[in-house]
Each structure stands twice: as structure tokens, then as C-alpha cells.
């Protein structure tokens, strides 16, 4: 039986702290590759990790901030120049198609109407019911991040379960979402204090007993968090880390 691997392509915050790339994970099984989030730096990060962008057929987004979706115009145009043929499917919160169109118009005028060998499909993720997205089944829940429609995800592929919090303040809905997961990737933005609408280390530490999953990895780190990594009682994600689920 072939394994399901998660490549943590980017584990940083929005601002490149620690030299880390913005959020991007790739879940792989055989020839299937599902990308989770695609920050503005993610095309570069993908190539640095040795993953071919044209091998990504499915992208799932947790929110529409630049550090989670801003790499999509680059991914689409790179596919155009590399003669990509299969069409990518992008699944995200409500408004994803419009935001992608506007981002392409701003970053590369006229790129939206350029002719390509593929079309880009965009679907909106509903709530709660698992949705088939490429080779994965994705359950999305609404989380606490009022600036942008934001989701946490439970992604099932080939019998394994990955849960990712996205960016959010703590919500008890994460307990149910993470139940029985092989891996929970959790935002842990700050070590010493809570900031609005993000998860911080003290919150995760206090909720650890309620999170019934096999393994937890922390991500989306500020300079404050990076400075205290050795004090944290959790495993840390880092760029290019590969985890077998
Ligand atoms: Zn973020």
C-alpha cells in the first residue's frame, strides 16, 4: 500500500519571518497531489521543494488573504507558459472566483483573457458536508476570522485524515473537526500573547487535552513564536518537512 505524504512547502506567516515561505502544503498519494493554500510566495516554494506546479491538479483554500491565496495568479500563468494541459480545480470559500479574477487583473493585466490550453475551474466549498475535490474529500467549517471568509479543513485521502485550522481564533468546532485525525496542522502565531483572530501557543496548550488526533504540528509563526520554539511542547513544522500520514 503506497503512503500518503504531506509536504509542508511553506510554514511561515504572511511576512516571511524566519525566512519561511507563506502557507502551502501538498498532500500526495501515488500520482495525486492536492495543494492546500497557495500564498504569494508559494510558486517559488513549490519549485524549491522540487514539486512540479503542473502536477498540482487540485488546490483547496482556507481563506482569501494574500498569504493563503495570492500565489494563484502565478500558478495559472506558469501553467500557461509551461504548456499545462490538464485543468486545475480550485476550491475555496465564497468569493474565490471573483478574488482570483481581480488578482489576475491587478497583477498581470489582460492575463485573464489570455488563451490557454486549460481552463481553471473554481468551486465554492460548502459547509460541513464532505465535498469531493479531486482525489480528496474535504469538509470545511467556518472559523473565527472576520476579515475574510475563512475555513478550517478536514481532508480525507486514501484512508488518511489531515486537519488544518487555517487562520482563526480558537473555536470549539475545531475539537470535532480534528477528532480521529492522523495529523492536525495548527496555526500557532504567537507564543506569549493572544492576538485577535489567530491561534496562539497558550490557547493550543490549554486545549491540547481535547484534541483527539494522532499528531499535531504547529505552523504560521511570528518572530515571537520562533524565538520560543524550544520551549513549546509541540512538534514544529518547517519548510520542506515531509510527514507520512
Ligand atoms: Zn495567514
PDB file of C-alpha atoms and ligand atoms in Angstrom:
ATOM      1  CA  UNK A   1       0.000   0.000   0.000  1.00  0.00           C
ATOM      2  CA  UNK A   2       1.506   3.334  -1.003  1.00  0.00           C
ATOM      3  CA  UNK A   3       1.656   6.028   1.627  1.00  0.00           C
ATOM      4  CA  UNK A   4       0.006   9.407   1.816  1.00  0.00           C
ATOM      5  CA  UNK A   5       2.604  12.116   2.410  1.00  0.00           C
ATOM      6  CA  UNK A   6       2.188  15.728   3.392  1.00  0.00           C
ATOM      7  CA  UNK A   7       4.916  18.070   2.157  1.00  0.00           C
ATOM      8  CA  UNK A   8       4.992  21.255   4.236  1.00  0.00           C
ATOM      9  CA  UNK A   9       6.090  23.516   1.416  1.00  0.00           C
ATOM     10  CA  UNK A  10       5.529  26.763   3.334  1.00  0.00           C
ATOM     11  CA  UNK A  11       5.118  27.146   7.098  1.00  0.00           C
ATOM     12  CA  UNK A  12       5.591  30.878   7.668  1.00  0.00           C
ATOM     13  CA  UNK A  13       3.312  33.794   8.405  1.00  0.00           C
ATOM     14  CA  UNK A  14       2.386  36.448   5.842  1.00  0.00           C
ATOM     15  CA  UNK A  15       5.657  38.353   6.220  1.00  0.00           C
ATOM     16  CA  UNK A  16       8.416  35.817   5.622  1.00  0.00           C
ATOM     17  CA  UNK A  17       9.541  35.721   9.242  1.00  0.00           C
ATOM     18  CA  UNK A  18      12.275  33.183   9.871  1.00  0.00           C
ATOM     19  CA  UNK A  19      12.869  33.085   6.111  1.00  0.00           C
ATOM     20  CA  UNK A  20       9.843  30.810   5.811  1.00  0.00           C
ATOM     21  CA  UNK A  21       7.578  30.699   2.809  1.00  0.00           C
ATOM     22  CA  UNK A  22       3.876  31.514   3.139  1.00  0.00           C
ATOM     23  CA  UNK A  23       1.354  28.774   3.813  1.00  0.00           C
ATOM     24  CA  UNK A  24       1.328  25.925   1.326  1.00  0.00           C
ATOM     25  CA  UNK A  25       1.051  22.182   1.905  1.00  0.00           C
ATOM     26  CA  UNK A  26       0.907  19.412  -0.656  1.00  0.00           C
ATOM     27  CA  UNK A  27      -0.826  16.130   0.121  1.00  0.00           C
ATOM     28  CA  UNK A  28       0.446  13.351  -2.145  1.00  0.00           C
ATOM     29  CA  UNK A  29      -0.655   9.806  -2.850  1.00  0.00           C
ATOM     30  CA  UNK A  30       0.616   7.966  -5.928  1.00  0.00           C
ATOM     31  CA  UNK A  31       0.137  10.445  -8.791  1.00  0.00           C
ATOM     32  CA  UNK A  32      -2.398  12.563  -6.933  1.00  0.00           C
ATOM     33  CA  UNK A  33      -1.356  15.890  -5.441  1.00  0.00           C
ATOM     34  CA  UNK A  34      -3.679  18.230  -3.564  1.00  0.00           C
ATOM     35  CA  UNK A  35      -2.322  21.656  -2.658  1.00  0.00           C
ATOM     36  CA  UNK A  36      -3.702  23.287   0.460  1.00  0.00           C
ATOM     37  CA  UNK A  37      -3.364  27.078   0.344  1.00  0.00           C
ATOM     38  CA  UNK A  38      -1.223  28.933  -2.162  1.00  0.00           C
ATOM     39  CA  UNK A  39       0.360  32.071  -0.704  1.00  0.00           C
ATOM     40  CA  UNK A  40       2.021  34.771  -2.762  1.00  0.00           C
ATOM     41  CA  UNK A  41       5.417  33.043  -2.362  1.00  0.00           C
ATOM     42  CA  UNK A  42       4.139  29.523  -2.968  1.00  0.00           C
ATOM     43  CA  UNK A  43       5.134  29.022  -6.615  1.00  0.00           C
ATOM     44  CA  UNK A  44       8.747  29.748  -5.654  1.00  0.00           C
ATOM     45  CA  UNK A  45       8.438  27.479  -2.617  1.00  0.00           C
ATOM     46  CA  UNK A  46       6.973  24.676  -4.711  1.00  0.00           C
ATOM     47  CA  UNK A  47       9.868  24.802  -7.149  1.00  0.00           C
ATOM     48  CA  UNK A  48      12.373  24.977  -4.274  1.00  0.00           C
ATOM     49  CA  UNK A  49      10.790  21.790  -2.919  1.00  0.00           C
ATOM     50  CA  UNK A  50      11.158  20.076  -6.289  1.00  0.00           C
ATOM     51  CA  UNK A  51       7.420  19.736  -6.877  1.00  0.00           C
ATOM     52  CA  UNK A  52       6.266  20.418 -10.446  1.00  0.00           C
ATOM     53  CA  UNK A  53       3.459  23.005 -10.471  1.00  0.00           C
ATOM     54  CA  UNK A  54       1.790  21.220 -13.368  1.00  0.00           C
ATOM     55  CA  UNK A  55       1.458  18.117 -11.193  1.00  0.00           C
ATOM     56  CA  UNK A  56      -0.919  20.026  -8.925  1.00  0.00           C
ATOM     57  CA  UNK A  57      -4.428  19.317 -10.151  1.00  0.00           C
ATOM     58  CA  UNK A  58      -6.340  20.418  -7.105  1.00  0.00           C
ATOM     59  CA  UNK A  59      -5.976  23.440  -4.820  1.00  0.00           C
ATOM     60  CA  UNK A  60      -8.018  23.928  -1.651  1.00  0.00           C
ATOM     61  CA  UNK A  61      -8.002  27.337   0.059  1.00  0.00           C
ATOM     62  CA  UNK A  62      -8.724  28.165   3.687  1.00  0.00           C
ATOM     63  CA  UNK A  63      -9.095  31.923   3.229  1.00  0.00           C
ATOM     64  CA  UNK A  64      -8.618  34.758   0.746  1.00  0.00           C
ATOM     65  CA  UNK A  65      -5.789  36.669   2.391  1.00  0.00           C
ATOM     66  CA  UNK A  66      -2.709  37.136   0.224  1.00  0.00           C
ATOM     67  CA  UNK A  67      -0.586  34.712   2.230  1.00  0.00           C
ATOM     68  CA  UNK A  68      -3.117  31.934   1.557  1.00  0.00           C
ATOM     69  CA  UNK A  69      -4.375  32.565  -1.975  1.00  0.00           C
ATOM     70  CA  UNK A  70      -2.068  35.224  -3.522  1.00  0.00           C
ATOM     71  CA  UNK A  71       0.046  32.694  -5.419  1.00  0.00           C
ATOM     72  CA  UNK A  72      -2.778  31.517  -7.657  1.00  0.00           C
ATOM     73  CA  UNK A  73      -2.231  34.038 -10.493  1.00  0.00           C
ATOM     74  CA  UNK A  74       1.411  32.941 -10.656  1.00  0.00           C
ATOM     75  CA  UNK A  75       0.419  29.273 -10.668  1.00  0.00           C
ATOM     76  CA  UNK A  76      -2.060  29.809 -13.500  1.00  0.00           C
ATOM     77  CA  UNK A  77       0.361  31.855 -15.635  1.00  0.00           C
ATOM     78  CA  UNK A  78       3.231  29.460 -15.001  1.00  0.00           C
ATOM     79  CA  UNK A  79       0.963  26.699 -16.290  1.00  0.00           C
ATOM     80  CA  UNK A  80       0.235  28.769 -19.394  1.00  0.00           C
ATOM     81  CA  UNK A  81       3.927  29.248 -20.160  1.00  0.00           C
ATOM     82  CA  UNK A  82       4.752  25.612 -19.405  1.00  0.00           C
ATOM     83  CA  UNK A  83       2.004  24.402 -21.702  1.00  0.00           C
ATOM     84  CA  UNK A  84      -0.029  22.853 -18.977  1.00  0.00           C
ATOM     85  CA  UNK A  85      -2.905  20.841 -20.400  1.00  0.00           C
ATOM     86  CA  UNK A  86      -4.968  19.481 -17.531  1.00  0.00           C
ATOM     87  CA  UNK A  87      -7.178  21.976 -15.845  1.00  0.00           C
ATOM     88  CA  UNK A  88      -6.652  22.793 -12.191  1.00  0.00           C
ATOM     89  CA  UNK A  89      -9.579  22.725  -9.827  1.00  0.00           C
ATOM     90  CA  UNK A  90      -9.556  25.383  -7.138  1.00  0.00           C
ATOM     91  CA  UNK A  91     -11.905  25.024  -4.176  1.00  0.00           C
ATOM     92  CA  UNK A  92     -12.255  27.835  -1.681  1.00  0.00           C
ATOM     93  CA  UNK A  93     -14.574  29.962   0.411  1.00  0.00           C
ATOM     94  CA  UNK A  94     -17.377  32.004  -1.187  1.00  0.00           C
ATOM     95  CA  UNK A  95     -15.926  34.731  -3.401  1.00  0.00           C
ATOM     96  CA  UNK A  96     -12.887  32.738  -4.513  1.00  0.00           C
ATOM     97  CA  UNK A  97     -13.587  33.032  -8.262  1.00  0.00           C
ATOM     98  CA  UNK A  98     -14.112  36.797  -8.106  1.00  0.00           C
ATOM     99  CA  UNK A  99     -10.999  37.357  -5.972  1.00  0.00           C
ATOM    100  CA  UNK A 100      -8.871  35.277  -8.316  1.00  0.00           C
ATOM    101  CA  UNK A 101     -10.121  37.225 -11.343  1.00  0.00           C
ATOM    102  CA  UNK A 102      -9.431  40.542  -9.669  1.00  0.00           C
ATOM    103  CA  UNK A 103      -5.974  39.461  -8.507  1.00  0.00           C
ATOM    104  CA  UNK A 104      -5.066  38.419 -12.037  1.00  0.00           C
ATOM    105  CA  UNK A 105      -6.318  41.729 -13.436  1.00  0.00           C
ATOM    106  CA  UNK A 106      -4.232  43.723 -10.964  1.00  0.00           C
ATOM    107  CA  UNK A 107      -1.026  41.682 -11.096  1.00  0.00           C
ATOM    108  CA  UNK A 108      -0.958  40.813 -14.796  1.00  0.00           C
ATOM    109  CA  UNK A 109      -3.368  42.976 -16.839  1.00  0.00           C
ATOM    110  CA  UNK A 110      -5.036  41.100 -19.692  1.00  0.00           C
ATOM    111  CA  UNK A 111      -3.940  37.756 -18.263  1.00  0.00           C
ATOM    112  CA  UNK A 112      -7.498  36.723 -17.565  1.00  0.00           C
ATOM    113  CA  UNK A 113      -8.436  36.704 -21.254  1.00  0.00           C
ATOM    114  CA  UNK A 114      -5.185  35.103 -22.496  1.00  0.00           C
ATOM    115  CA  UNK A 115      -5.691  31.848 -24.326  1.00  0.00           C
ATOM    116  CA  UNK A 116      -4.506  28.721 -22.531  1.00  0.00           C
ATOM    117  CA  UNK A 117      -4.690  25.026 -23.121  1.00  0.00           C
ATOM    118  CA  UNK A 118      -6.603  24.620 -19.894  1.00  0.00           C
ATOM    119  CA  UNK A 119      -9.412  26.357 -18.116  1.00  0.00           C
ATOM    120  CA  UNK A 120      -9.354  26.964 -14.409  1.00  0.00           C
ATOM    121  CA  UNK A 121     -12.352  25.609 -12.557  1.00  0.00           C
ATOM    122  CA  UNK A 122     -13.279  27.295  -9.303  1.00  0.00           C
ATOM    123  CA  UNK A 123     -15.770  25.767  -6.888  1.00  0.00           C
ATOM    124  CA  UNK A 124     -17.013  27.090  -3.581  1.00  0.00           C
ATOM    125  CA  UNK A 125     -16.731  24.852  -0.571  1.00  0.00           C
ATOM    126  CA  UNK A 126     -19.981  24.339   1.272  1.00  0.00           C
ATOM    127  CA  UNK A 127     -20.175  23.796   4.982  1.00  0.00           C
ATOM    128  CA  UNK A 128     -19.903  20.589   6.921  1.00  0.00           C
ATOM    129  CA  UNK A 129     -20.835  18.030   4.295  1.00  0.00           C
ATOM    130  CA  UNK A 130     -17.710  16.456   2.821  1.00  0.00           C
ATOM    131  CA  UNK A 131     -17.237  17.638  -0.752  1.00  0.00           C
ATOM    132  CA  UNK A 132     -15.374  15.656  -3.352  1.00  0.00           C
ATOM    133  CA  UNK A 133     -12.439  17.788  -4.525  1.00  0.00           C
ATOM    134  CA  UNK A 134     -10.238  15.913  -6.969  1.00  0.00           C
ATOM    135  CA  UNK A 135      -8.900  12.822  -5.200  1.00  0.00           C
ATOM    136  CA  UNK A 136      -9.853  14.104  -1.733  1.00  0.00           C
ATOM    137  CA  UNK A 137     -12.999  14.529   0.322  1.00  0.00           C
ATOM    138  CA  UNK A 138     -12.964  17.903   2.026  1.00  0.00           C
ATOM    139  CA  UNK A 139     -15.074  19.012   4.938  1.00  0.00           C
ATOM    140  CA  UNK A 140     -14.910  22.753   5.625  1.00  0.00           C
ATOM    141  CA  UNK A 141     -16.134  24.582   8.702  1.00  0.00           C
ATOM    142  CA  UNK A 142     -16.453  28.292   9.246  1.00  0.00           C
ATOM    143  CA  UNK A 143     -13.879  29.687  11.653  1.00  0.00           C
ATOM    144  CA  UNK A 144     -13.259  32.952  13.503  1.00  0.00           C
ATOM    145  CA  UNK A 145     -11.546  35.340  11.103  1.00  0.00           C
ATOM    146  CA  UNK A 146     -13.876  38.220  10.236  1.00  0.00           C
ATOM    147  CA  UNK A 147     -11.698  39.947   7.618  1.00  0.00           C
ATOM    148  CA  UNK A 148     -12.213  37.234   5.023  1.00  0.00           C
ATOM    149  CA  UNK A 149     -14.453  34.180   4.693  1.00  0.00           C
ATOM    150  CA  UNK A 150     -12.267  31.623   6.449  1.00  0.00           C
ATOM    151  CA  UNK A 151     -12.396  27.880   6.808  1.00  0.00           C
ATOM    152  CA  UNK A 152     -10.714  25.074   8.670  1.00  0.00           C
ATOM    153  CA  UNK A 153     -10.444  21.886   6.653  1.00  0.00           C
ATOM    154  CA  UNK A 154     -10.654  18.156   7.188  1.00  0.00           C
ATOM    155  CA  UNK A 155      -9.137  16.467   4.161  1.00  0.00           C
ATOM    156  CA  UNK A 156      -9.502  12.728   3.664  1.00  0.00           C
ATOM    157  CA  UNK A 157      -7.411  10.976   1.059  1.00  0.00           C
ATOM    158  CA  UNK A 158      -6.710   7.265   0.583  1.00  0.00           C
ATOM    159  CA  UNK A 159      -7.886   6.388   4.074  1.00  0.00           C
ATOM    160  CA  UNK A 160      -5.947   9.113   5.892  1.00  0.00           C
ATOM    161  CA  UNK A 161      -7.191  12.281   7.570  1.00  0.00           C
ATOM    162  CA  UNK A 162      -5.455  15.656   7.666  1.00  0.00           C
ATOM    163  CA  UNK A 163      -6.981  18.591   9.540  1.00  0.00           C
ATOM    164  CA  UNK A 164      -5.755  22.162   9.126  1.00  0.00           C
ATOM    165  CA  UNK A 165      -7.027  25.057  11.231  1.00  0.00           C
ATOM    166  CA  UNK A 166      -6.254  27.824   8.728  1.00  0.00           C
ATOM    167  CA  UNK A 167      -6.123  31.232  10.422  1.00  0.00           C
ATOM    168  CA  UNK A 168      -8.641  31.520  13.231  1.00  0.00           C
ATOM    169  CA  UNK A 169      -9.277  32.409  16.814  1.00  0.00           C
ATOM    170  CA  UNK A 170      -9.999  29.336  18.928  1.00  0.00           C
ATOM    171  CA  UNK A 171     -13.398  27.759  18.373  1.00  0.00           C
ATOM    172  CA  UNK A 172     -14.685  24.533  19.948  1.00  0.00           C
ATOM    173  CA  UNK A 173     -15.683  23.426  16.452  1.00  0.00           C
ATOM    174  CA  UNK A 174     -12.021  22.513  15.937  1.00  0.00           C
ATOM    175  CA  UNK A 175     -12.379  19.716  18.514  1.00  0.00           C
ATOM    176  CA  UNK A 176     -14.959  17.875  16.435  1.00  0.00           C
ATOM    177  CA  UNK A 177     -13.148  18.604  13.184  1.00  0.00           C
ATOM    178  CA  UNK A 178      -9.862  17.151  14.488  1.00  0.00           C
ATOM    179  CA  UNK A 179     -11.384  14.054  16.107  1.00  0.00           C
ATOM    180  CA  UNK A 180      -9.574  10.910  14.977  1.00  0.00           C
ATOM    181  CA  UNK A 181      -7.293  12.746  12.534  1.00  0.00           C
ATOM    182  CA  UNK A 182      -3.901  11.334  11.646  1.00  0.00           C
ATOM    183  CA  UNK A 183      -2.434  14.831  11.672  1.00  0.00           C
ATOM    184  CA  UNK A 184      -3.579  18.265  12.798  1.00  0.00           C
ATOM    185  CA  UNK A 185      -1.640  21.201  11.402  1.00  0.00           C
ATOM    186  CA  UNK A 186      -2.448  24.109  13.706  1.00  0.00           C
ATOM    187  CA  UNK A 187      -1.695  27.766  13.408  1.00  0.00           C
ATOM    188  CA  UNK A 188       0.395  28.956  16.355  1.00  0.00           C
ATOM    189  CA  UNK A 189       1.044  32.583  15.647  1.00  0.00           C
ATOM    190  CA  UNK A 190       2.332  33.962  18.944  1.00  0.00           C
ATOM    191  CA  UNK A 191       3.938  32.370  21.975  1.00  0.00           C
ATOM    192  CA  UNK A 192       3.464  34.893  24.740  1.00  0.00           C
ATOM    193  CA  UNK A 193       0.166  36.527  23.917  1.00  0.00           C
ATOM    194  CA  UNK A 194      -3.069  36.082  22.081  1.00  0.00           C
ATOM    195  CA  UNK A 195      -3.756  38.215  19.024  1.00  0.00           C
ATOM    196  CA  UNK A 196      -7.259  38.673  17.600  1.00  0.00           C
ATOM    197  CA  UNK A 197      -8.493  36.088  15.118  1.00  0.00           C
ATOM    198  CA  UNK A 198      -5.409  33.884  15.229  1.00  0.00           C
ATOM    199  CA  UNK A 199      -4.438  30.836  17.271  1.00  0.00           C
ATOM    200  CA  UNK A 200      -1.621  31.259  19.742  1.00  0.00           C
ATOM    201  CA  UNK A 201       0.506  28.808  21.654  1.00  0.00           C
ATOM    202  CA  UNK A 202      -1.092  29.308  25.102  1.00  0.00           C
ATOM    203  CA  UNK A 203      -4.517  28.575  23.637  1.00  0.00           C
ATOM    204  CA  UNK A 204      -3.348  25.422  21.885  1.00  0.00           C
ATOM    205  CA  UNK A 205      -1.545  24.224  25.004  1.00  0.00           C
ATOM    206  CA  UNK A 206      -4.689  24.706  27.095  1.00  0.00           C
ATOM    207  CA  UNK A 207      -6.858  22.871  24.545  1.00  0.00           C
ATOM    208  CA  UNK A 208      -4.375  20.050  23.868  1.00  0.00           C
ATOM    209  CA  UNK A 209      -6.292  17.530  26.002  1.00  0.00           C
ATOM    210  CA  UNK A 210      -9.422  17.996  23.926  1.00  0.00           C
ATOM    211  CA  UNK A 211      -7.729  17.461  20.590  1.00  0.00           C
ATOM    212  CA  UNK A 212      -8.071  13.769  19.837  1.00  0.00           C
ATOM    213  CA  UNK A 213      -5.633  13.350  16.945  1.00  0.00           C
ATOM    214  CA  UNK A 214      -2.511  11.269  16.487  1.00  0.00           C
ATOM    215  CA  UNK A 215      -0.095  14.089  15.840  1.00  0.00           C
ATOM    216  CA  UNK A 216      -0.018  17.902  15.925  1.00  0.00           C
ATOM    217  CA  UNK A 217       2.317  20.197  14.034  1.00  0.00           C
ATOM    218  CA  UNK A 218       2.479  23.954  14.606  1.00  0.00           C
ATOM    219  CA  UNK A 219       2.792  26.450  11.777  1.00  0.00           C
ATOM    220  CA  UNK A 220       2.266  30.142  10.721  1.00  0.00           C
ATOM    221  CA  UNK A 221       4.874  31.520  13.112  1.00  0.00           C
ATOM    222  CA  UNK A 222       5.699  35.082  14.178  1.00  0.00           C
ATOM    223  CA  UNK A 223       9.174  36.183  15.363  1.00  0.00           C
ATOM    224  CA  UNK A 224       7.858  35.871  18.940  1.00  0.00           C
ATOM    225  CA  UNK A 225       6.889  32.242  18.346  1.00  0.00           C
ATOM    226  CA  UNK A 226      10.119  31.411  16.520  1.00  0.00           C
ATOM    227  CA  UNK A 227      12.134  32.752  19.440  1.00  0.00           C
ATOM    228  CA  UNK A 228      10.388  30.362  21.841  1.00  0.00           C
ATOM    229  CA  UNK A 229      10.216  27.197  19.746  1.00  0.00           C
ATOM    230  CA  UNK A 230      12.415  25.210  22.115  1.00  0.00           C
ATOM    231  CA  UNK A 231      10.022  25.917  24.995  1.00  0.00           C
ATOM    232  CA  UNK A 232       6.950  24.615  23.222  1.00  0.00           C
ATOM    233  CA  UNK A 233       5.628  21.152  23.979  1.00  0.00           C
ATOM    234  CA  UNK A 234       4.522  20.504  20.422  1.00  0.00           C
ATOM    235  CA  UNK A 235       6.237  19.474  17.247  1.00  0.00           C
ATOM    236  CA  UNK A 236       7.089  22.233  14.832  1.00  0.00           C
ATOM    237  CA  UNK A 237       6.544  22.252  11.133  1.00  0.00           C
ATOM    238  CA  UNK A 238       9.314  23.658   8.968  1.00  0.00           C
ATOM    239  CA  UNK A 239       9.585  24.291   5.251  1.00  0.00           C
ATOM    240  CA  UNK A 240      10.209  21.152   3.200  1.00  0.00           C
ATOM    241  CA  UNK A 241       9.280  18.826   6.066  1.00  0.00           C
ATOM    242  CA  UNK A 242       7.637  15.644   4.784  1.00  0.00           C
ATOM    243  CA  UNK A 243       5.224  13.756   7.034  1.00  0.00           C
ATOM    244  CA  UNK A 244       3.803  10.332   6.252  1.00  0.00           C
ATOM    245  CA  UNK A 245       0.213  10.122   7.408  1.00  0.00           C
TER     246      UNK A 245
HETATM  247 ZN1  LIG B   1      -2.221  33.699   7.288  1.00  0.00          ZN
END
